[in-house]
mmCIF file of C-alpha atoms in Angstrom:
data_model
loop_
_atom_site.group_PDB
_atom_site.id
_atom_site.type_symbol
_atom_site.label_atom_id
_atom_site.label_comp_id
_atom_site.label_asym_id
_atom_site.label_seq_id
_atom_site.Cartn_x
_atom_site.Cartn_y
_atom_site.Cartn_z
ATOM 1 C CA MET A 98 52.519 -54.929 18.691
ATOM 2 C CA THR A 99 49.424 -56.097 20.550
ATOM 3 C CA THR A 100 46.707 -53.625 21.450
ATOM 4 C CA LEU A 101 45.366 -53.866 24.978
ATOM 5 C CA MET A 102 41.709 -54.609 25.399
ATOM 6 C CA HIS A 103 39.560 -52.186 27.346
ATOM 7 C CA ASN A 104 38.702 -53.811 30.690
ATOM 8 C CA PRO A 105 39.515 -57.407 29.641
ATOM 9 C CA ALA A 106 37.938 -60.302 31.489
ATOM 10 C CA HIS A 107 39.994 -62.160 34.054
ATOM 11 C CA PRO A 108 41.078 -65.544 32.622
ATOM 12 C CA GLY A 109 39.040 -67.208 35.368
ATOM 13 C CA ALA A 110 35.837 -65.768 33.894
ATOM 14 C CA ILE A 111 36.762 -67.289 30.531
ATOM 15 C CA LEU A 112 37.621 -70.584 32.212
ATOM 16 C CA ARG A 113 34.224 -70.585 33.922
ATOM 17 C CA GLU A 114 32.622 -70.440 30.457
ATOM 18 C CA TYR A 115 34.723 -73.392 29.274
ATOM 19 C CA LEU A 116 33.613 -75.506 32.209
ATOM 20 C CA SER A 117 30.034 -76.601 31.642
ATOM 21 C CA GLU A 118 27.558 -76.562 34.507
ATOM 22 C CA ASP A 119 27.957 -80.313 34.968
ATOM 23 C CA VAL A 120 31.736 -80.001 35.582
ATOM 24 C CA SER A 121 32.468 -79.123 39.185
ATOM 25 C CA ILE A 122 35.546 -77.252 40.351
ATOM 26 C CA THR A 123 36.466 -80.364 42.323
ATOM 27 C CA SER A 124 36.344 -82.686 39.304
ATOM 28 C CA ALA A 125 38.137 -80.187 37.043
ATOM 29 C CA ALA A 126 40.845 -79.718 39.696
ATOM 30 C CA ALA A 127 41.292 -83.493 39.922
ATOM 31 C CA ALA A 128 41.653 -83.713 36.131
ATOM 32 C CA LEU A 129 44.172 -80.840 36.181
ATOM 33 C CA HIS A 130 46.102 -82.410 39.094
ATOM 34 C CA CYS A 131 45.819 -79.267 41.188
ATOM 35 C CA SER A 132 44.024 -78.399 44.384
ATOM 36 C CA ARG A 133 40.393 -77.370 44.374
ATOM 37 C CA VAL A 134 41.368 -74.185 46.227
ATOM 38 C CA ILE A 135 43.837 -73.148 43.498
ATOM 39 C CA LEU A 136 41.313 -73.703 40.699
ATOM 40 C CA SER A 137 38.556 -71.960 42.645
ATOM 41 C CA ARG A 138 40.809 -68.939 43.196
ATOM 42 C CA ILE A 139 41.522 -68.732 39.456
ATOM 43 C CA VAL A 140 37.870 -69.148 38.435
ATOM 44 C CA ASN A 141 36.801 -66.494 40.934
ATOM 45 C CA GLY A 142 39.461 -64.015 39.783
ATOM 46 C CA ARG A 143 41.526 -64.107 42.965
ATOM 47 C CA ALA A 144 44.571 -65.780 41.365
ATOM 48 C CA GLY A 145 46.185 -65.655 37.971
ATOM 49 C CA VAL A 146 46.998 -68.332 35.439
ATOM 50 C CA THR A 147 50.636 -69.406 35.675
ATOM 51 C CA ALA A 148 52.614 -70.914 32.800
ATOM 52 C CA ASP A 149 52.253 -74.356 34.380
ATOM 53 C CA MET A 150 48.483 -73.966 34.752
ATOM 54 C CA ALA A 151 48.243 -72.640 31.190
ATOM 55 C CA VAL A 152 49.811 -75.872 29.911
ATOM 56 C CA ARG A 153 47.435 -77.950 32.044
ATOM 57 C CA LEU A 154 44.391 -75.990 30.851
ATOM 58 C CA ALA A 155 45.535 -76.334 27.236
ATOM 59 C CA ASP A 156 45.802 -80.115 27.607
ATOM 60 C CA TYR A 157 42.470 -80.381 29.439
ATOM 61 C CA LEU A 158 40.428 -78.043 27.246
ATOM 62 C CA GLY A 159 42.074 -78.541 23.860
ATOM 63 C CA THR A 160 43.270 -74.942 23.646
ATOM 64 C CA SER A 161 46.799 -73.555 23.625
ATOM 65 C CA ALA A 162 48.883 -72.518 26.601
ATOM 66 C CA GLU A 163 49.561 -69.242 24.808
ATOM 67 C CA TYR A 164 45.828 -68.503 24.770
ATOM 68 C CA TRP A 165 45.628 -68.636 28.582
ATOM 69 C CA LEU A 166 48.866 -66.720 29.103
ATOM 70 C CA ASN A 167 47.816 -64.010 26.645
ATOM 71 C CA LEU A 168 44.531 -63.596 28.521
ATOM 72 C CA GLN A 169 46.472 -63.257 31.774
ATOM 73 C CA VAL A 170 48.965 -60.760 30.336
ATOM 74 C CA GLN A 171 46.185 -58.615 28.820
ATOM 75 C CA TYR A 172 44.379 -58.593 32.175
ATOM 76 C CA ASP A 173 47.535 -57.842 34.186
ATOM 77 C CA LEU A 174 48.626 -55.009 31.880
ATOM 78 C CA TRP A 175 45.189 -53.426 31.902
ATOM 79 C CA LYS A 176 45.116 -53.564 35.714
ATOM 80 C CA ALA A 177 48.622 -52.097 35.960
ATOM 81 C CA LYS A 178 47.862 -49.270 33.540
ATOM 82 C CA SER A 179 44.570 -48.413 35.229
ATOM 83 C CA THR A 180 46.098 -48.275 38.715
ATOM 84 C CA LYS A 181 47.441 -45.014 40.119
ATOM 85 C CA ARG A 182 51.202 -45.201 40.429
ATOM 86 C CA PRO A 183 54.129 -42.785 40.731
ATOM 87 C CA ARG A 184 55.281 -40.993 37.610
ATOM 88 C CA VAL A 185 58.471 -42.557 36.280
ATOM 89 C CA LYS A 186 60.936 -40.310 34.496
ATOM 90 C CA PRO A 187 62.132 -41.734 31.170
ATOM 91 C CA LEU A 188 65.762 -42.762 30.876
ATOM 92 C CA VAL A 189 67.585 -40.179 28.785
ATOM 93 C CA ARG A 190 70.691 -41.395 27.001
ATOM 94 C CA SER A 191 73.167 -39.167 25.272
ATOM 95 C CA LEU A 192 73.902 -39.751 21.608
ATOM 96 C CA ALA A 193 77.581 -40.265 22.474
ATOM 97 C CA ALA A 194 76.718 -43.346 24.554
ATOM 98 C CA ALA A 195 74.854 -44.977 21.668
#
């Protein structure tokens, strides 16, 4: 079981660290075969990393796709758990049904 991080960074913030100052969003997007707008939205935390983008980032940066997806899942779960939402009643099953 994985423990959730407290206030994890958006994957885009991590990606920003991977891209050196001399690599522009435009050139990285061209290398990743995606639009500049898509990559900019990820880097600026306005879009998440999809499975397809995780594979592209892994190929481009020499990481693993799982690394990028795990970052995204940690971020998404933290956001979901820290957002006010309705209380959900647990499903109660009888022992006879088991």
